[in-house]
C-alpha cells in the first residue's frame, strides 16, 4: 500500500483514494461497523487493516464542490456506477475515503450516517508514504500552483 500512498501525497492534481478493510480474522469484527461500535470494542480505524481499492484523479464534476458534497457524490458513484476497474465492494460503513483537493489532503470514515474526518488516520497515511527516505522531501514540498502542464502521455485517471 505504500506505493499508492506515495502517489496520493505526491499527486499534483486533485485525487482520491478508497481504502477498504482486508478480509481475514484480524478484521472480521471491524467490517461494516460504525465508529461508535469500533469505540465500544476499544478499537479505531487502523491503517494496517486496510488495503487500497481504488485510486484516481477526481472527476471534473467534483471540482468546486465542498468536501461534504464531493464525498456524497463519490458514495453514490461507488454504489450505483462503480468503475469497471474498481476492485472492491460498494462503498460501505467502515471504508475510508481520502481526498486531496487543491493540495489539501484529508481522510474520512464512511459511517452509518455521513462521513467522519480521521486526522490521526491521515497522519499514519503520511508516515507510511514518507517511510522511504528518497521521498521525504518530495512529499513535504508545498504544492506549486504554477506547475508545468502535463505531457501528452498524461492520463485523466491514474493507472495501477
mmCIF file of C-alpha atoms in Angstrom:
data_model
loop_
_atom_site.group_PDB
_atom_site.id
_atom_site.type_symbol
_atom_site.label_atom_id
_atom_site.label_comp_id
_atom_site.label_asym_id
_atom_site.label_seq_id
_atom_site.Cartn_x
_atom_site.Cartn_y
_atom_site.Cartn_z
ATOM 1 C CA UNK A 1 0.000 0.000 0.000
ATOM 2 C CA UNK A 2 2.981 2.292 0.454
ATOM 3 C CA UNK A 3 3.226 2.898 -3.308
ATOM 4 C CA UNK A 4 -0.359 4.114 -3.664
ATOM 5 C CA UNK A 5 0.014 6.350 -0.604
ATOM 6 C CA UNK A 6 3.177 7.849 -2.097
ATOM 7 C CA UNK A 7 1.300 8.538 -5.331
ATOM 8 C CA UNK A 8 -1.626 10.043 -3.413
ATOM 9 C CA UNK A 9 0.502 12.546 -1.487
ATOM 10 C CA UNK A 10 2.841 13.327 -4.398
ATOM 11 C CA UNK A 11 -0.016 13.966 -6.860
ATOM 12 C CA UNK A 12 -0.103 17.463 -8.268
ATOM 13 C CA UNK A 13 -3.735 17.076 -9.328
ATOM 14 C CA UNK A 14 -6.890 16.501 -7.299
ATOM 15 C CA UNK A 15 -7.086 12.799 -6.430
ATOM 16 C CA UNK A 16 -8.986 10.407 -4.214
ATOM 17 C CA UNK A 17 -8.253 7.022 -2.701
ATOM 18 C CA UNK A 18 -10.700 4.430 -1.411
ATOM 19 C CA UNK A 19 -9.457 2.087 1.296
ATOM 20 C CA UNK A 20 -11.371 -0.989 2.397
ATOM 21 C CA UNK A 21 -10.730 -3.424 5.215
ATOM 22 C CA UNK A 22 -8.742 -6.512 4.310
ATOM 23 C CA UNK A 23 -10.584 -9.803 4.579
ATOM 24 C CA UNK A 24 -9.479 -12.094 7.356
ATOM 25 C CA UNK A 25 -9.784 -12.946 11.029
ATOM 26 C CA UNK A 26 -7.968 -9.765 12.143
ATOM 27 C CA UNK A 27 -10.640 -7.516 10.604
ATOM 28 C CA UNK A 28 -13.722 -9.722 10.760
ATOM 29 C CA UNK A 29 -15.215 -7.825 13.734
ATOM 30 C CA UNK A 30 -14.449 -4.419 12.182
ATOM 31 C CA UNK A 31 -16.034 -4.855 8.763
ATOM 32 C CA UNK A 32 -19.149 -2.749 8.227
ATOM 33 C CA UNK A 33 -19.025 -1.394 11.799
ATOM 34 C CA UNK A 34 -19.564 2.260 12.714
ATOM 35 C CA UNK A 35 -17.032 4.402 14.565
ATOM 36 C CA UNK A 36 -19.206 4.197 17.681
ATOM 37 C CA UNK A 37 -19.247 0.404 17.518
ATOM 38 C CA UNK A 38 -15.467 0.300 16.996
ATOM 39 C CA UNK A 39 -15.029 2.539 20.052
ATOM 40 C CA UNK A 40 -17.248 0.191 22.091
ATOM 41 C CA UNK A 41 -14.864 -2.617 21.107
ATOM 42 C CA UNK A 42 -11.883 -0.470 22.144
ATOM 43 C CA UNK A 43 -10.781 -0.016 18.541
ATOM 44 C CA UNK A 44 -10.375 2.725 15.984
ATOM 45 C CA UNK A 45 -9.606 2.570 12.259
ATOM 46 C CA UNK A 46 -6.119 1.101 11.797
ATOM 47 C CA UNK A 47 -4.319 1.767 8.515
ATOM 48 C CA UNK A 48 -2.595 -1.629 8.659
ATOM 49 C CA UNK A 49 -6.027 -3.300 8.454
ATOM 50 C CA UNK A 50 -6.854 -1.573 5.147
ATOM 51 C CA UNK A 51 -5.941 -2.110 1.514
ATOM 52 C CA UNK A 52 -6.355 0.220 -1.419
ATOM 53 C CA UNK A 53 -9.444 -0.484 -3.500
ATOM 54 C CA UNK A 54 -9.273 2.460 -5.911
ATOM 55 C CA UNK A 55 -7.098 5.483 -6.702
ATOM 56 C CA UNK A 56 -7.893 8.074 -9.359
ATOM 57 C CA UNK A 57 -7.980 11.729 -10.290
ATOM 58 C CA UNK A 58 -11.175 13.339 -9.075
ATOM 59 C CA UNK A 59 -13.815 13.647 -11.793
ATOM 60 C CA UNK A 60 -14.173 17.154 -13.227
ATOM 61 C CA UNK A 61 -17.734 17.473 -11.935
ATOM 62 C CA UNK A 62 -16.420 17.353 -8.331
ATOM 63 C CA UNK A 63 -14.222 20.408 -8.794
ATOM 64 C CA UNK A 64 -15.662 23.371 -6.950
ATOM 65 C CA UNK A 65 -17.798 21.237 -4.621
ATOM 66 C CA UNK A 66 -17.213 21.402 -0.912
ATOM 67 C CA UNK A 67 -15.779 18.299 0.738
ATOM 68 C CA UNK A 68 -19.131 17.014 2.046
ATOM 69 C CA UNK A 69 -20.718 17.224 -1.411
ATOM 70 C CA UNK A 70 -17.714 15.544 -3.043
ATOM 71 C CA UNK A 71 -17.863 12.680 -0.530
ATOM 72 C CA UNK A 72 -21.590 12.174 -1.143
ATOM 73 C CA UNK A 73 -21.019 12.120 -4.911
ATOM 74 C CA UNK A 74 -18.255 9.520 -4.553
ATOM 75 C CA UNK A 75 -20.504 7.468 -2.279
ATOM 76 C CA UNK A 76 -23.231 7.476 -4.936
ATOM 77 C CA UNK A 77 -20.763 6.659 -7.720
ATOM 78 C CA UNK A 78 -19.274 3.685 -5.890
ATOM 79 C CA UNK A 79 -22.690 2.299 -5.025
ATOM 80 C CA UNK A 80 -24.559 2.872 -8.283
ATOM 81 C CA UNK A 81 -21.985 3.330 -11.068
ATOM 82 C CA UNK A 82 -18.796 1.589 -9.996
ATOM 83 C CA UNK A 83 -15.927 1.890 -12.472
ATOM 84 C CA UNK A 84 -15.117 -1.415 -14.203
ATOM 85 C CA UNK A 85 -11.586 -1.461 -12.748
ATOM 86 C CA UNK A 86 -12.777 -0.936 -9.156
ATOM 87 C CA UNK A 87 -11.644 -3.985 -7.210
ATOM 88 C CA UNK A 88 -13.661 -3.566 -4.024
ATOM 89 C CA UNK A 89 -17.224 -3.891 -2.774
ATOM 90 C CA UNK A 90 -19.677 -0.993 -2.935
ATOM 91 C CA UNK A 91 -18.687 1.885 -0.657
ATOM 92 C CA UNK A 92 -19.918 0.961 2.816
ATOM 93 C CA UNK A 93 -19.613 1.657 6.519
ATOM 94 C CA UNK A 94 -16.005 1.124 7.725
ATOM 95 C CA UNK A 95 -14.427 2.164 4.403
ATOM 96 C CA UNK A 96 -12.116 5.186 4.265
ATOM 97 C CA UNK A 97 -12.123 7.822 1.525
ATOM 98 C CA UNK A 98 -9.031 10.020 1.262
ATOM 99 C CA UNK A 99 -9.312 13.203 -0.775
ATOM 100 C CA UNK A 100 -6.620 15.549 -1.991
ATOM 101 C CA UNK A 101 -8.242 18.723 -3.276
ATOM 102 C CA UNK A 102 -6.258 21.845 -4.166
ATOM 103 C CA UNK A 103 -3.207 20.470 -2.343
ATOM 104 C CA UNK A 104 -5.093 19.757 0.904
ATOM 105 C CA UNK A 105 -5.396 16.102 1.974
ATOM 106 C CA UNK A 106 -7.995 14.659 4.342
ATOM 107 C CA UNK A 107 -9.313 11.200 5.215
ATOM 108 C CA UNK A 108 -12.891 10.283 6.083
ATOM 109 C CA UNK A 109 -14.510 7.206 7.607
ATOM 110 C CA UNK A 110 -17.744 6.105 5.954
ATOM 111 C CA UNK A 111 -20.045 5.958 8.978
ATOM 112 C CA UNK A 112 -23.662 4.858 9.406
ATOM 113 C CA UNK A 113 -24.758 8.429 8.717
ATOM 114 C CA UNK A 114 -22.344 10.598 6.777
ATOM 115 C CA UNK A 115 -18.579 10.742 6.996
ATOM 116 C CA UNK A 116 -16.263 11.398 9.941
ATOM 117 C CA UNK A 117 -12.889 13.031 9.411
ATOM 118 C CA UNK A 118 -9.898 10.952 10.590
ATOM 119 C CA UNK A 119 -6.925 13.297 11.200
ATOM 120 C CA UNK A 120 -4.887 10.619 13.049
ATOM 121 C CA UNK A 121 -5.501 8.118 10.259
ATOM 122 C CA UNK A 122 -4.315 10.713 7.728
ATOM 123 C CA UNK A 123 -1.112 11.219 9.737
ATOM 124 C CA UNK A 124 -0.486 7.455 9.646
ATOM 125 C CA UNK A 125 -1.018 7.549 5.885
ATOM 126 C CA UNK A 126 1.569 10.344 5.603
ATOM 127 C CA UNK A 127 4.037 8.486 7.828
ATOM 128 C CA UNK A 128 3.666 5.337 5.723
ATOM 129 C CA UNK A 129 4.050 7.271 2.471
ATOM 130 C CA UNK A 130 7.158 9.064 3.767
ATOM 131 C CA UNK A 131 8.901 5.977 5.132
ATOM 132 C CA UNK A 132 11.201 5.796 2.107
ATOM 133 C CA UNK A 133 13.985 8.364 2.605
ATOM 134 C CA UNK A 134 14.097 9.289 -1.089
ATOM 135 C CA UNK A 135 10.520 10.591 -0.971
ATOM 136 C CA UNK A 136 10.522 12.532 2.306
ATOM 137 C CA UNK A 137 11.494 15.853 0.763
ATOM 138 C CA UNK A 138 9.211 15.401 -2.222
ATOM 139 C CA UNK A 139 6.114 14.698 -0.130
ATOM 140 C CA UNK A 140 6.674 17.587 2.277
ATOM 141 C CA UNK A 141 7.225 20.097 -0.513
ATOM 142 C CA UNK A 142 4.320 22.545 -0.841
ATOM 143 C CA UNK A 143 2.215 22.273 -3.963
ATOM 144 C CA UNK A 144 3.047 24.878 -6.618
ATOM 145 C CA UNK A 145 0.113 26.367 -8.474
ATOM 146 C CA UNK A 146 2.405 27.152 -11.426
ATOM 147 C CA UNK A 147 3.409 23.533 -12.045
ATOM 148 C CA UNK A 148 4.160 22.673 -15.685
ATOM 149 C CA UNK A 149 1.386 21.365 -17.912
ATOM 150 C CA UNK A 150 1.021 17.631 -18.227
ATOM 151 C CA UNK A 151 2.671 15.981 -21.194
ATOM 152 C CA UNK A 152 0.881 14.147 -23.969
ATOM 153 C CA UNK A 153 1.241 10.851 -22.081
ATOM 154 C CA UNK A 154 -0.742 12.167 -19.101
ATOM 155 C CA UNK A 155 -3.928 10.225 -18.472
ATOM 156 C CA UNK A 156 -7.012 11.613 -16.779
ATOM 157 C CA UNK A 157 -7.127 8.631 -14.425
ATOM 158 C CA UNK A 158 -4.098 7.161 -12.733
ATOM 159 C CA UNK A 159 -3.412 3.528 -13.514
ATOM 160 C CA UNK A 160 -2.094 0.935 -11.149
#
